[in-house]
Every structure is written in structure tokens, then in C-alpha cells.
């Protein structure tokens, strides 16, 4: 159970990191295009 919870936590952090990186990249590309 502990290992599964840790894996789920890592997966959640990774997913959030991907979302943040994608949104930051989109913001930067739109700002550079202006």
C-alpha cells in the first residue's frame, strides 16, 4: 500500500509538472509572438 501511494504521488506530481510546463510554454510562445 505504501509503495502504491508513493507511486501515485509521484505520478500526480509528474502530471502537474507537465501541465505547468505546457501552460508556461504556451504563455511564452504567445508573448514572444506579440
PDB file of C-alpha atoms in Angstrom:
ATOM      1  CA  UNK A   1       0.000   0.000   0.000  1.00  0.00           C
ATOM      2  CA  UNK A   2       2.785   2.432   0.870  1.00  0.00           C
ATOM      3  CA  UNK A   3       4.593   1.771  -2.411  1.00  0.00           C
ATOM      4  CA  UNK A   4       1.382   2.265  -4.403  1.00  0.00           C
ATOM      5  CA  UNK A   5       0.636   5.528  -2.588  1.00  0.00           C
ATOM      6  CA  UNK A   6       4.168   6.764  -3.278  1.00  0.00           C
ATOM      7  CA  UNK A   7       3.885   5.854  -6.971  1.00  0.00           C
ATOM      8  CA  UNK A   8       0.538   7.640  -7.173  1.00  0.00           C
ATOM      9  CA  UNK A   9       2.061  10.722  -5.521  1.00  0.00           C
ATOM     10  CA  UNK A  10       4.963  10.737  -7.990  1.00  0.00           C
ATOM     11  CA  UNK A  11       2.524  10.310 -10.901  1.00  0.00           C
ATOM     12  CA  UNK A  12       0.381  13.204  -9.628  1.00  0.00           C
ATOM     13  CA  UNK A  13       3.440  15.453  -9.241  1.00  0.00           C
ATOM     14  CA  UNK A  14       4.671  14.473 -12.707  1.00  0.00           C
ATOM     15  CA  UNK A  15       1.264  15.188 -14.249  1.00  0.00           C
ATOM     16  CA  UNK A  16       1.102  18.597 -12.545  1.00  0.00           C
ATOM     17  CA  UNK A  17       4.633  19.344 -13.716  1.00  0.00           C
ATOM     18  CA  UNK A  18       3.701  18.519 -17.316  1.00  0.00           C
ATOM     19  CA  UNK A  19       0.608  20.742 -17.132  1.00  0.00           C
ATOM     20  CA  UNK A  20       2.628  23.632 -15.669  1.00  0.00           C
ATOM     21  CA  UNK A  21       5.372  23.240 -18.285  1.00  0.00           C
ATOM     22  CA  UNK A  22       2.865  23.144 -21.153  1.00  0.00           C
ATOM     23  CA  UNK A  23       0.973  26.214 -19.926  1.00  0.00           C
ATOM     24  CA  UNK A  24       4.240  28.108 -19.339  1.00  0.00           C
ATOM     25  CA  UNK A  25       5.468  27.181 -22.827  1.00  0.00           C
ATOM     26  CA  UNK A  26       2.150  28.348 -24.334  1.00  0.00           C
ATOM     27  CA  UNK A  27       2.343  31.647 -22.437  1.00  0.00           C
ATOM     28  CA  UNK A  28       5.947  32.229 -23.527  1.00  0.00           C
ATOM     29  CA  UNK A  29       5.223  31.425 -27.174  1.00  0.00           C
ATOM     30  CA  UNK A  30       2.217  33.768 -27.257  1.00  0.00           C
ATOM     31  CA  UNK A  31       4.222  36.519 -25.515  1.00  0.00           C
ATOM     32  CA  UNK A  32       7.098  36.121 -27.993  1.00  0.00           C
ATOM     33  CA  UNK A  33       4.716  36.183 -30.954  1.00  0.00           C
ATOM     34  CA  UNK A  34       3.348  39.604 -29.904  1.00  0.00           C
TER      35      UNK A  34
END
